[in-house]
Short mmCIF file of C-alpha atoms and ligand atoms in Angstrom, two decimals:
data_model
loop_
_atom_site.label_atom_id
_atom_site.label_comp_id
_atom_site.label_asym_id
_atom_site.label_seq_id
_atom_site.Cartn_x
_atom_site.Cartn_y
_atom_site.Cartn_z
CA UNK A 280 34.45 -15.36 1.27
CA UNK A 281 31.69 -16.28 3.50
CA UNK A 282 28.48 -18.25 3.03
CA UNK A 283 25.55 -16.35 1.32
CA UNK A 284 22.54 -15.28 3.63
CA UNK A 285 19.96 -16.69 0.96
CA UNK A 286 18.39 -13.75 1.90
CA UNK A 287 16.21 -11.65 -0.58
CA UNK A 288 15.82 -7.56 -0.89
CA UNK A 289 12.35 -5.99 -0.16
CA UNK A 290 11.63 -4.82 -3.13
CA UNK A 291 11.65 -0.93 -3.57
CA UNK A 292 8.96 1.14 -3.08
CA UNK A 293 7.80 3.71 -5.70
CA UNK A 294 5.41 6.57 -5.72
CA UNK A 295 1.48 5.43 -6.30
CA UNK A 296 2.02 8.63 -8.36
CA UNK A 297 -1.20 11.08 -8.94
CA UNK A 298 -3.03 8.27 -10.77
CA UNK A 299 -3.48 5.51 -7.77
CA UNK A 300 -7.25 5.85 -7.84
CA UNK A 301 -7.42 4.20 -11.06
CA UNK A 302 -5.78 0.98 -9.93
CA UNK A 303 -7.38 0.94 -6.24
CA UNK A 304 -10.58 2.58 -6.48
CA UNK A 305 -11.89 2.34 -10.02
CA UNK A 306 -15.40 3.01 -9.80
CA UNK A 307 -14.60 6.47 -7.73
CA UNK A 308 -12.24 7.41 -10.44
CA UNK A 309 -15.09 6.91 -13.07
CA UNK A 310 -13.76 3.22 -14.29
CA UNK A 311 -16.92 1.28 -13.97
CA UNK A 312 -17.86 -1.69 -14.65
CA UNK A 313 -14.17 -3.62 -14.23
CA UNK A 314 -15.13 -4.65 -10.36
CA UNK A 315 -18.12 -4.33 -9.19
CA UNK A 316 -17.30 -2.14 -6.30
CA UNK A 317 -13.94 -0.99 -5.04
CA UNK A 318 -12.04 -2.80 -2.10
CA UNK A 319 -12.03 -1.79 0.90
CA UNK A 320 -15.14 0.59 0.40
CA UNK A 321 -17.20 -1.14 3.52
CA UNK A 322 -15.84 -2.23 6.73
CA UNK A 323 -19.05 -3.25 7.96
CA UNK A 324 -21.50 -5.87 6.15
CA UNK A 325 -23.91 -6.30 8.40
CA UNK A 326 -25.13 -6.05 12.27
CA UNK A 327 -21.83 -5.47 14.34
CA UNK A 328 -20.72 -5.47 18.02
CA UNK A 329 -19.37 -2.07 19.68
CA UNK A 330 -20.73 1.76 18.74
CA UNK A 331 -20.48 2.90 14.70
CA UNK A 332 -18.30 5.72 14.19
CA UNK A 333 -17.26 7.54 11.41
CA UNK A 334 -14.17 8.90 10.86
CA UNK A 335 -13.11 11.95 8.57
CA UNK A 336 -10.32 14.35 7.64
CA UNK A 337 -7.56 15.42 5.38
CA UNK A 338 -3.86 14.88 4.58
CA UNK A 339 -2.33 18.44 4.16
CA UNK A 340 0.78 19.38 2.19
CA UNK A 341 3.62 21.86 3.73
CA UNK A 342 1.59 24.58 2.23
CA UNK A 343 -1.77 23.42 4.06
CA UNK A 344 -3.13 22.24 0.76
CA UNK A 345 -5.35 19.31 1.08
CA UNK A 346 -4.07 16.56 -1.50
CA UNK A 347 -6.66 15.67 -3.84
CA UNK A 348 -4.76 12.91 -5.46
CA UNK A 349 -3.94 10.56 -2.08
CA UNK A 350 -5.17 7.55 -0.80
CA UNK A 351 -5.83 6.26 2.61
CA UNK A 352 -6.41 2.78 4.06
CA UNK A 353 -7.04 1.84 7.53
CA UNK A 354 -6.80 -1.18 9.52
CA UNK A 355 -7.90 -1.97 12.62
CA UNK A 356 -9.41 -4.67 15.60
CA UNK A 357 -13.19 -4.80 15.92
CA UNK A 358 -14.67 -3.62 19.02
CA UNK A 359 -13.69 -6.95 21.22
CA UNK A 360 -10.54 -5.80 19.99
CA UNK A 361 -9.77 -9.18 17.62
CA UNK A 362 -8.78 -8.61 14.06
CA UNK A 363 -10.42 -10.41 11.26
CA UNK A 364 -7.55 -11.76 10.02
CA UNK A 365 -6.56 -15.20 9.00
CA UNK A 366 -3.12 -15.40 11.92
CA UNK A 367 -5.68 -13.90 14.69
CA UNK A 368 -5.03 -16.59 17.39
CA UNK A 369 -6.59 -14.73 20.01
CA UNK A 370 -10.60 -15.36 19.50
CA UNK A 371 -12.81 -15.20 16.33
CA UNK A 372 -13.68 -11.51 15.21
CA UNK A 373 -16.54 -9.81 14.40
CA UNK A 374 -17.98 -11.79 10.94
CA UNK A 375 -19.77 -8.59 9.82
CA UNK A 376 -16.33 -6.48 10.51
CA UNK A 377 -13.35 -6.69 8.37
CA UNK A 378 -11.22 -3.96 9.85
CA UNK A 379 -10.03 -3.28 6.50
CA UNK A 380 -10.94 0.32 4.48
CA UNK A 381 -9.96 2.68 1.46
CA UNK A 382 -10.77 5.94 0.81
CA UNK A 383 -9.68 7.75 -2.17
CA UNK A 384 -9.52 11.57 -1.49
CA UNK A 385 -12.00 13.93 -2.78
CA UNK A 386 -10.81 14.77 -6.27
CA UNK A 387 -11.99 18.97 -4.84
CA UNK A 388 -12.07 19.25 -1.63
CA UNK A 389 -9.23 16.14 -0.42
CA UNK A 390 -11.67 14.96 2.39
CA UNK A 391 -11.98 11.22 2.88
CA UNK A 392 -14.03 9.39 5.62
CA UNK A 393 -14.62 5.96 6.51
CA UNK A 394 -17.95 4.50 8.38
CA UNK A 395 -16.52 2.24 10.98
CA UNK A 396 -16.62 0.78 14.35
CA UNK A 397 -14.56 1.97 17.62
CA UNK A 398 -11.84 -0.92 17.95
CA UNK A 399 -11.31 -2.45 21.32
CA UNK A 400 -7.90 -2.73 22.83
CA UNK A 401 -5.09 -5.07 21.39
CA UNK A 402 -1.98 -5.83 23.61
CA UNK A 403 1.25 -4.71 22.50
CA UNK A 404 4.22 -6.81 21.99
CA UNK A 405 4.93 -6.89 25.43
CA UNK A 406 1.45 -7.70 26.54
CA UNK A 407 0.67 -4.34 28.07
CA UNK A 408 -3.23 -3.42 26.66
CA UNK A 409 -2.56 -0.22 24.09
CA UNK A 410 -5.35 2.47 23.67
CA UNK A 411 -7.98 2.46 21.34
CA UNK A 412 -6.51 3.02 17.63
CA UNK A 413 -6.76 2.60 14.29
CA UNK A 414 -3.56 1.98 12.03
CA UNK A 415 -3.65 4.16 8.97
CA UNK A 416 -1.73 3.93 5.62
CA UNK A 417 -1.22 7.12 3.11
CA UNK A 418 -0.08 7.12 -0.40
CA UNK A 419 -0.25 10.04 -2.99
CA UNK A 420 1.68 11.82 -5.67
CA UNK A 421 4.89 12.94 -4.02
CA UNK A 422 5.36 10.08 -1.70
CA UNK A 423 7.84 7.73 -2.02
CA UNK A 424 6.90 5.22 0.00
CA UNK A 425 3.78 4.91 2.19
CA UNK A 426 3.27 6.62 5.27
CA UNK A 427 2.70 4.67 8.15
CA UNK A 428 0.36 6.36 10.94
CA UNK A 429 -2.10 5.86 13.93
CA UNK A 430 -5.07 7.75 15.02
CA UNK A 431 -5.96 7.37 18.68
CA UNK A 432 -9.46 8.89 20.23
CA UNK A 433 -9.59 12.05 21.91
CA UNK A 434 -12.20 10.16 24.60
CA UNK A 435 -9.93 7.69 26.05
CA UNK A 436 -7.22 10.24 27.48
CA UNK A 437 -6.55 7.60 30.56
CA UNK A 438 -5.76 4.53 28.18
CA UNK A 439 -3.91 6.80 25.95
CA UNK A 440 -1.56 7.87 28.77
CA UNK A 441 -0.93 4.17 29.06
CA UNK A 442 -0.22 3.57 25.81
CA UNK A 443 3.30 2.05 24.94
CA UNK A 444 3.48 3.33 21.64
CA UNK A 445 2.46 6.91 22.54
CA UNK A 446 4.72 6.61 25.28
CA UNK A 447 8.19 5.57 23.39
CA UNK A 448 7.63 8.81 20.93
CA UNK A 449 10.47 11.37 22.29
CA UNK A 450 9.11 14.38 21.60
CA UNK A 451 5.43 14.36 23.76
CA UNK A 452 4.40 17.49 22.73
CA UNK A 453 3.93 15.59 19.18
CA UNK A 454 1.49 12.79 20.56
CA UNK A 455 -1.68 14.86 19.96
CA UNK A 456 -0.97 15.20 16.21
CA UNK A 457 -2.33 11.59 16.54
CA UNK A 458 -5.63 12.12 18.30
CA UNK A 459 -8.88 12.78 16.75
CA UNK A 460 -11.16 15.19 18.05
CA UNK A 461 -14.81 13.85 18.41
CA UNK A 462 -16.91 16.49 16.37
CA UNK A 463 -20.58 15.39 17.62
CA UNK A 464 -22.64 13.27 15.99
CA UNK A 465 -22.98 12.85 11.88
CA UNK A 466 -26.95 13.13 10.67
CA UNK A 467 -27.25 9.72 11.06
CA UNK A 468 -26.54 9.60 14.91
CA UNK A 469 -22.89 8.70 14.78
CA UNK A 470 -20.29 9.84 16.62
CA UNK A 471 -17.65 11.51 14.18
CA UNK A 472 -14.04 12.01 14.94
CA UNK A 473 -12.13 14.29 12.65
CA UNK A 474 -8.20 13.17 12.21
CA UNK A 475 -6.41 15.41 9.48
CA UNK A 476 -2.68 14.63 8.66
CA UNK A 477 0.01 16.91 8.14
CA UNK A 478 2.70 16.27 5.96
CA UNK A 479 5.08 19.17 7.17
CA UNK A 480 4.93 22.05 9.25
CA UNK A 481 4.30 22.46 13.03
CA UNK A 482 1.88 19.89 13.43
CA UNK A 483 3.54 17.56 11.53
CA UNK A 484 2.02 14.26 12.20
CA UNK A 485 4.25 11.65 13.70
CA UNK A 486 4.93 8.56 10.97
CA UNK A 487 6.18 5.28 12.14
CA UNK A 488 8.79 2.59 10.57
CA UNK A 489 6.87 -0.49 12.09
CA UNK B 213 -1.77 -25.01 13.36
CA UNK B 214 -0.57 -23.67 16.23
CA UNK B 215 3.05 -22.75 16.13
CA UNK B 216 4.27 -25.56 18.25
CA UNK B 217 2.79 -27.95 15.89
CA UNK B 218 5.20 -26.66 13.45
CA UNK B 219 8.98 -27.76 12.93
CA UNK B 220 10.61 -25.05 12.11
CA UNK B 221 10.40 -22.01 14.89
CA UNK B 222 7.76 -20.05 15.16
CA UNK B 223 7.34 -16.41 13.45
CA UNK B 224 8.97 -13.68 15.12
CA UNK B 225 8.30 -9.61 14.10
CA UNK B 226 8.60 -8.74 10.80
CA UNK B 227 12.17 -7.28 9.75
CA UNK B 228 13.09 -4.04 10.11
CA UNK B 229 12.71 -2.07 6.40
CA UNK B 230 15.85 -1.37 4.76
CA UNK B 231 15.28 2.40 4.67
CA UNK B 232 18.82 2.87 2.85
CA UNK B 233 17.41 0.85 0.21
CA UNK B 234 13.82 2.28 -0.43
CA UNK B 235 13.79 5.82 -1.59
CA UNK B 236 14.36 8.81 1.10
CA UNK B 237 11.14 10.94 1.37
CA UNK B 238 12.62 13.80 0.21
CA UNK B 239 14.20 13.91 -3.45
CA UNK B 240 14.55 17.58 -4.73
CA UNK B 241 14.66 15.96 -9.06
CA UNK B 242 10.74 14.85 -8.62
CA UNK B 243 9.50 18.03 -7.40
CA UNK B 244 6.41 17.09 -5.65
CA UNK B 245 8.41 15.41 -2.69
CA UNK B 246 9.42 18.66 -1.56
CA UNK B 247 6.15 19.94 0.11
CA UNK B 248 4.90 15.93 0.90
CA UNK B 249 7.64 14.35 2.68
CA UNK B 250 7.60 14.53 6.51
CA UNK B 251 11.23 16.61 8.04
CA UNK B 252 11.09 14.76 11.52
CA UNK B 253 12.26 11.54 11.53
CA UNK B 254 10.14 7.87 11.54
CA UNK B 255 9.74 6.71 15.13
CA UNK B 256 10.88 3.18 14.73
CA UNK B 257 9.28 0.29 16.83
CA UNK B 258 8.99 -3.54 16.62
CA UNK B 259 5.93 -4.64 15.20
CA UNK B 260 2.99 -5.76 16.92
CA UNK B 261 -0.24 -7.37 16.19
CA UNK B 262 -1.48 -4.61 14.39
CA UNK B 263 1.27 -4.88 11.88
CA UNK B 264 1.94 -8.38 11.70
CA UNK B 265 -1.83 -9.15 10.55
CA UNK B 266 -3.81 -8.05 8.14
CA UNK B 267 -7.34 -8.60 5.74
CA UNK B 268 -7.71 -11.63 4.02
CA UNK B 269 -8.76 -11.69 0.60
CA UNK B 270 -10.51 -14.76 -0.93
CA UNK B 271 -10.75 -15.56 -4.61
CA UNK B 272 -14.64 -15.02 -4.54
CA UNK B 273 -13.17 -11.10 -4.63
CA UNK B 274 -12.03 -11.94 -8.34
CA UNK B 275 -14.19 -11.42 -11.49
CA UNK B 276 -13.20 -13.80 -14.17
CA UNK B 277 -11.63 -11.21 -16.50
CA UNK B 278 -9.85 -9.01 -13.23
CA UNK B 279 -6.53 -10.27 -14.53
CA UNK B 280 -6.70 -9.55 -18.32
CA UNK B 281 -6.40 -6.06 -19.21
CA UNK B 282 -6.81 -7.07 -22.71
CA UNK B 283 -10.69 -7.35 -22.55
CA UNK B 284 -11.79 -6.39 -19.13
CA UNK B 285 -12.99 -2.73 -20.07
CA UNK B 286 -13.70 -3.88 -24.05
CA UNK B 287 -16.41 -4.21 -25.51
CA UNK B 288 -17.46 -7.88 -26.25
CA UNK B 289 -15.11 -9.44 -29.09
CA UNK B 290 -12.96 -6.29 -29.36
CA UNK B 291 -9.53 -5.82 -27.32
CA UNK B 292 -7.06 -2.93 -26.70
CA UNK B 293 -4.78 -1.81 -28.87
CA UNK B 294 -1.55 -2.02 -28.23
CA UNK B 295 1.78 -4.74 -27.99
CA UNK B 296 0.50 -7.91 -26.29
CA UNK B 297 1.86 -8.77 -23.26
CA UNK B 298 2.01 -11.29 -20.57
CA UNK B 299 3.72 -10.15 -16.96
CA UNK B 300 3.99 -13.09 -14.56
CA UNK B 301 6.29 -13.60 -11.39
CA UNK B 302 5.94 -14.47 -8.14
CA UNK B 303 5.55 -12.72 -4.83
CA UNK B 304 8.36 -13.53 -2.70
CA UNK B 305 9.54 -12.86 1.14
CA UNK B 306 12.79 -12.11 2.15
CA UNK B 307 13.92 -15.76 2.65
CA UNK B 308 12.62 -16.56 -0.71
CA UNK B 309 9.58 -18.36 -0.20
CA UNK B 310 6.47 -18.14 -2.04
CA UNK B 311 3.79 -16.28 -0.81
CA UNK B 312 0.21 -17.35 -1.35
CA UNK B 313 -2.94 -15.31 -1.83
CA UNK B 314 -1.30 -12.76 -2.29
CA UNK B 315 -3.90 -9.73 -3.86
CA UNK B 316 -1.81 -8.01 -6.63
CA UNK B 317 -3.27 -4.84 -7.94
CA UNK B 318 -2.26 -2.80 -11.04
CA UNK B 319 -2.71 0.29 -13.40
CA UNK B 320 -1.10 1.65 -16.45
CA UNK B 321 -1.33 3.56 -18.68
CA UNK B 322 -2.75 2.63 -22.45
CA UNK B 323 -0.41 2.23 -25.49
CA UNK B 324 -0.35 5.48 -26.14
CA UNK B 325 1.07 6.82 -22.85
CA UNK B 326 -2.50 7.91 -21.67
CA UNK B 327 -4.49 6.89 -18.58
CA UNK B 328 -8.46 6.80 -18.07
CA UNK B 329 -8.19 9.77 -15.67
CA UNK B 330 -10.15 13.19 -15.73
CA UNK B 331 -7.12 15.34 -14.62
CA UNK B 332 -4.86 13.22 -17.21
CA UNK B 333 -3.73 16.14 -19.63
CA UNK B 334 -1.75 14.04 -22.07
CA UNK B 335 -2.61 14.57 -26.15
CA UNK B 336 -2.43 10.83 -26.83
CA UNK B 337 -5.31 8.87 -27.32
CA UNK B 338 -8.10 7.37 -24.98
CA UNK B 339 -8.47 3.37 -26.08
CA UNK B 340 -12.44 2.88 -25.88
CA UNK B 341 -11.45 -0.87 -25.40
CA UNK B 342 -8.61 0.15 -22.12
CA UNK B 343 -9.76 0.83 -18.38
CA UNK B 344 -6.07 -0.19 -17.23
CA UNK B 345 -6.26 -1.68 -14.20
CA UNK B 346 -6.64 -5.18 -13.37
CA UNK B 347 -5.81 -7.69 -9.71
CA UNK B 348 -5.35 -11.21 -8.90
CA UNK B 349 -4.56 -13.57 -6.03
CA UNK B 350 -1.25 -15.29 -5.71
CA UNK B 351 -1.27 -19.23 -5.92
CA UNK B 352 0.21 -21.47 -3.59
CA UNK B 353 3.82 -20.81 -4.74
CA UNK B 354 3.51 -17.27 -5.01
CA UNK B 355 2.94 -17.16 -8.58
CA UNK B 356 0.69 -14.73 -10.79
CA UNK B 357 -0.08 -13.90 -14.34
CA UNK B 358 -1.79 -10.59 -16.19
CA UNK B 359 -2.57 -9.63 -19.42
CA UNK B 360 -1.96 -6.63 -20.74
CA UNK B 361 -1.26 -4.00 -23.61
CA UNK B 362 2.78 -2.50 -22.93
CA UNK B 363 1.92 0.62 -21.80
CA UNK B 364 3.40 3.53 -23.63
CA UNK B 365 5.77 6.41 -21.94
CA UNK B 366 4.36 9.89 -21.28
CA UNK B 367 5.06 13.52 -20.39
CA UNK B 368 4.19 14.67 -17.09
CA UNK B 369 4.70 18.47 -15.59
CA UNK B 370 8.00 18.15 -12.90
CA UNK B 371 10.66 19.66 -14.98
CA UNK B 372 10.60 21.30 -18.67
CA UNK B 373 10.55 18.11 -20.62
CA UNK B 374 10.57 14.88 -18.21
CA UNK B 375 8.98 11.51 -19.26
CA UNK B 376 8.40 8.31 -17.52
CA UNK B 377 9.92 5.29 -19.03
CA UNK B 378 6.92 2.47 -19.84
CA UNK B 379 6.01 1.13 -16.34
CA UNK B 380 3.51 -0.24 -14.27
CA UNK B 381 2.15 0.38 -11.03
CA UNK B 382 1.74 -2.28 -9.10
CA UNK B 383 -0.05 -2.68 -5.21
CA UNK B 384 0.59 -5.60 -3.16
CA UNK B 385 -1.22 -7.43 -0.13
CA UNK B 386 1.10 -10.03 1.59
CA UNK B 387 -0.80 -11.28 4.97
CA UNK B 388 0.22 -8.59 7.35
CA UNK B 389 -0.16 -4.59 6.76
CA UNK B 390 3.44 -4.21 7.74
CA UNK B 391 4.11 -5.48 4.20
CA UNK B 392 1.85 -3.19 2.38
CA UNK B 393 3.72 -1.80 -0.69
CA UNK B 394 3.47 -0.20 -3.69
CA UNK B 395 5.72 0.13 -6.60
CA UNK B 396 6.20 0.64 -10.79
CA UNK B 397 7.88 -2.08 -12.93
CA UNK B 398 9.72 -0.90 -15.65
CA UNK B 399 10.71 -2.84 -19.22
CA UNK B 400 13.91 -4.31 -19.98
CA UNK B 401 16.02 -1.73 -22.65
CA UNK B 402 14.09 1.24 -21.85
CA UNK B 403 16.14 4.26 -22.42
CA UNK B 404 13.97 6.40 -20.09
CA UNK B 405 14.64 4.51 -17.03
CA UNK B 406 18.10 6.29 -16.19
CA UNK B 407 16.72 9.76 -16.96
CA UNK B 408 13.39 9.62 -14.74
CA UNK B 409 13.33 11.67 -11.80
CA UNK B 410 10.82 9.03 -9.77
CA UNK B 411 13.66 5.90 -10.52
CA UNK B 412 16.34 8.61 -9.38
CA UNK B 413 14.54 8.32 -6.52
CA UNK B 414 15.56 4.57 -5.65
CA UNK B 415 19.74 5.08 -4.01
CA UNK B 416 21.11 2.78 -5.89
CA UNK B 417 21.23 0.62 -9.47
CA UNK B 418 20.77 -1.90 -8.18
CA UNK B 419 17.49 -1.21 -6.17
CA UNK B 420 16.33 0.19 -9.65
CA UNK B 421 17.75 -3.19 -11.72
CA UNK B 422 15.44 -5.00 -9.28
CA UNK B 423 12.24 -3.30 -10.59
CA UNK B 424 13.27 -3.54 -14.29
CA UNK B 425 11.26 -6.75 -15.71
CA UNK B 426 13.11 -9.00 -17.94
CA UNK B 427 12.04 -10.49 -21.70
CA UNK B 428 10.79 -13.86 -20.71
CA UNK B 429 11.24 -15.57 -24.11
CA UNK B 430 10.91 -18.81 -23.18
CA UNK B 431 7.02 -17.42 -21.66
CA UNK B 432 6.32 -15.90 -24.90
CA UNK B 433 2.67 -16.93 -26.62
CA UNK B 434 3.64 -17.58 -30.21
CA UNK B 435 2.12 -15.17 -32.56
CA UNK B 436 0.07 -13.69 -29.78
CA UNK B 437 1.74 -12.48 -26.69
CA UNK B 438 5.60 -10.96 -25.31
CA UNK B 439 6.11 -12.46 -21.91
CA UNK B 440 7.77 -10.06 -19.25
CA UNK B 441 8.93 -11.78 -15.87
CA UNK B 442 8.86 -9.47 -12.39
CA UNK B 443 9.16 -10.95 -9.09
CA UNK B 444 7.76 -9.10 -5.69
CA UNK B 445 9.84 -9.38 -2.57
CA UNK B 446 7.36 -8.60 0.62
CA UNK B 447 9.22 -8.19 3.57
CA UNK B 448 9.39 -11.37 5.96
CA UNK B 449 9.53 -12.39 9.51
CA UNK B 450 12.28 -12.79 11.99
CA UNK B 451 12.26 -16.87 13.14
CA UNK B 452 11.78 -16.55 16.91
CA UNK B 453 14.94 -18.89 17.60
CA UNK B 454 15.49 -17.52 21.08
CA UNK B 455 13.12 -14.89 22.30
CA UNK B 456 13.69 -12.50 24.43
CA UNK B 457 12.06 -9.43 24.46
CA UNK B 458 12.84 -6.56 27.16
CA UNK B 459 10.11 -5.07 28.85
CA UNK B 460 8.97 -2.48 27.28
CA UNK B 461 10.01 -3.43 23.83
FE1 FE2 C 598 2.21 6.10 -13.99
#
């Protein structure tokens, strides 16, 4: 026998099954009046540093059916690239930027979008500066445990050569399944970048165990 | 407090997930995996700062009733129907420790095996007086309490004549997004558990035994309330004893 590790299990993950909008987004699933508005449902509460941007797209089964029933969250540094975060030791972030944002799917069409801010560049673990990027976070129906993503911008194609993370994934010819495409500017003046996210299939996007 | 300040070493990355120990993607029983789970494999890197922080969440989030599924969606002086029930535990890391402000999210379904939900195609019965979801914030040991009616089991389309056991759903925030996680709890004694597709999903008992929440008699409200206990574990951080990272690692 040997001394025990003291050490404890993660515990497991299950599905957020087909009803995850009712726990994390209440008021888009019809629930009203529980909280008055749903996390994560503004990244931005008032004037920030950096260019707005708003990001769109679609999480697509190995059909190419949109899910209607997922949810996404994002995460990400502000445009200094500092997260607002309570272990950022680097610098204060953005007060009007919490980096933080959920989207339920649409419930028809499976589109979700998020108004946000271009992050700034955060060094890696070895200090090297990584590209542009925002971390993103998928649960639906189907999934057993969260999917664990990045979308990088299809403007910065010199820092994303230099990326490390980019870099260390073996098959290249994969990397662009995690760069959005600009599509112009929204109505409002925003630049728009479109990042969809395939399940299976040919462009299946690349997940990471991070 | 700056790290050095500290006596005990400073955090490292987070550890690695136990992937033999979560369920695989792919599970051919709960039929929806088999068009949703990604075929290549995870690329697998050491967390960074990205991962190993995340959004705070302050208590001013909370409404006073978040926590009590009882009466948060009722009208005033009315509750749901249903069993009583109180679910407390703490959230945990992997050395044990307590973690704090922690924001614990959850839906059910009502009594009756039915959720609030406009594709929900269940017979049983809306409660008027149910929403069924509810959050709170973990206190300084880790600890966290809800209110609630025992949700009921209920039918879903997979194969012929599958049914979840009662459960739970239940979303948890530790301080970094590498510890993001979402799972069920299930009820002590429930014959359903062993024949559900989604807990087939989990490799082994004994992942599934550690989602099952005990009768917590001795947390029982007398003539009001059951008590169930479930614990969280959140993954938890290497101590740097000795660093040394390669270049390019
Ligand atoms: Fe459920």
């Amino acid at each position: 026998m040997v001394q025990s590790l003291n050490a404890w299990r993660e515990s497991p993950s299950q599905t957020a099954g087909p009803y995850v909008h009712i726990g994390c987004t209440p008021n888009a699933a019809g629930i009203e009046g529980i909280y008055a508005e749903d996390l994560g449902s503004s990244l931005i509460s008032g004037p920030v540093a950096g260019k707005q941007i708003e990001v769109v797209g679609a999480v697509y089964d190995g059909t190419g059916t949109p899910l209607k029933d997922a949810m996404v969250e994002i995460w990400q540094a502000d445009a200094a690239g500092l997260f607002n975060a309570a272990n950022e030791s680097r610098g204060k972030a953005d007060e009007n930027f919490t980096g933080f944002g959920r989207a339920a799917c649409d419930q028809e069409t499976g589109e979700f979008s998020f108004q946000t801010v271009k992050p700034g560049q955060v060094p890696w673990v070895d200090g090297r500066l990584q590209a542009p990027h925002i971390t993103m976070w998928i649960v639906a129906r189907g999934i057993n445990i969260g999917l664990h993503t990045r979308m990088y911008f299809d403007d910065e194609a010199s820092a994303n050569a230099d990326d490390p993370v980019l870099q260390r994934i073996e098959h290249q010819n994969r990397v662009p399944t995690l760069i959005a495409s600009s599509e112009g500017a929204s109505s409002e003046g925003q630049a728009t970048y479109r990042f969809n996210i395939h399940l299976q299939g040919p462009n299946e996007t690349v997940f990471f165990d991070m | 407090m700056s790290n050095n300040e500290r006596s005990e070493p400073a955090a490292g990355g987070f550890i690695a997930r136990d992937r033999a120990w979560h369920p695989p993607a792919f599970h051919a029983p709960y039929k929806s995996t088999l068009k949703r789970s990604p075929q290549a494999a995870l690329i697998s890197l050491p967390t960074s700062l990205g991962e190993e922080t995340g959004p705070v969440f302050g208590h001013s989030l909370l409404g006073e009733h978040d926590n009590d599924l009882l009466i948060n969606f009722a009208k005033a002086g009315e509750t749901a129907i249903g069993p009583r029930i109180i679910i407390h535990g703490r959230i945990l890391d992997e050395r044990g420790r307590g973690v704090p402000g922690a924001l614990i999210e959850i839906w059910q379904a009502n009594a009756g095996g039915r959720y609030r939900h406009k594709k929900e195609g269940y017979v049983a019965a809306l409660d008027p007086n149910f929403g069924g979801c509810g959050r709170t914030i973990s206190g300084e040991d880790g600890s966290y309490v809800f209110r609630t009616v025992q949700p009921g089991p209920y039918p879903w389309p997979n194969g012929m004549n599958d049914w979840r056991p009662a459960h739970v759903h239940f979303s948890v925030f530790g301080h970094a997004f590498a510890q993001r996680l979402i799972t069920q709890m299930y009820f002590e004694g429930d014959p359903l558990i062993p024949l559900c597709p989604i807990v087939g999903s989990l490799p082994t008992t004994d992942a599934v035994e550690t989602l099952v929440a005990a009768l917590d008699k001795k947390q029982t409200l007398p003539m009001d309330a059951l008590a169930y206990k479930f614990d969280i574990v959140l993954r938890g951080r290497r101590q740097t004893l000795f660093e040394n990272r390669r270049e390019g690692l």
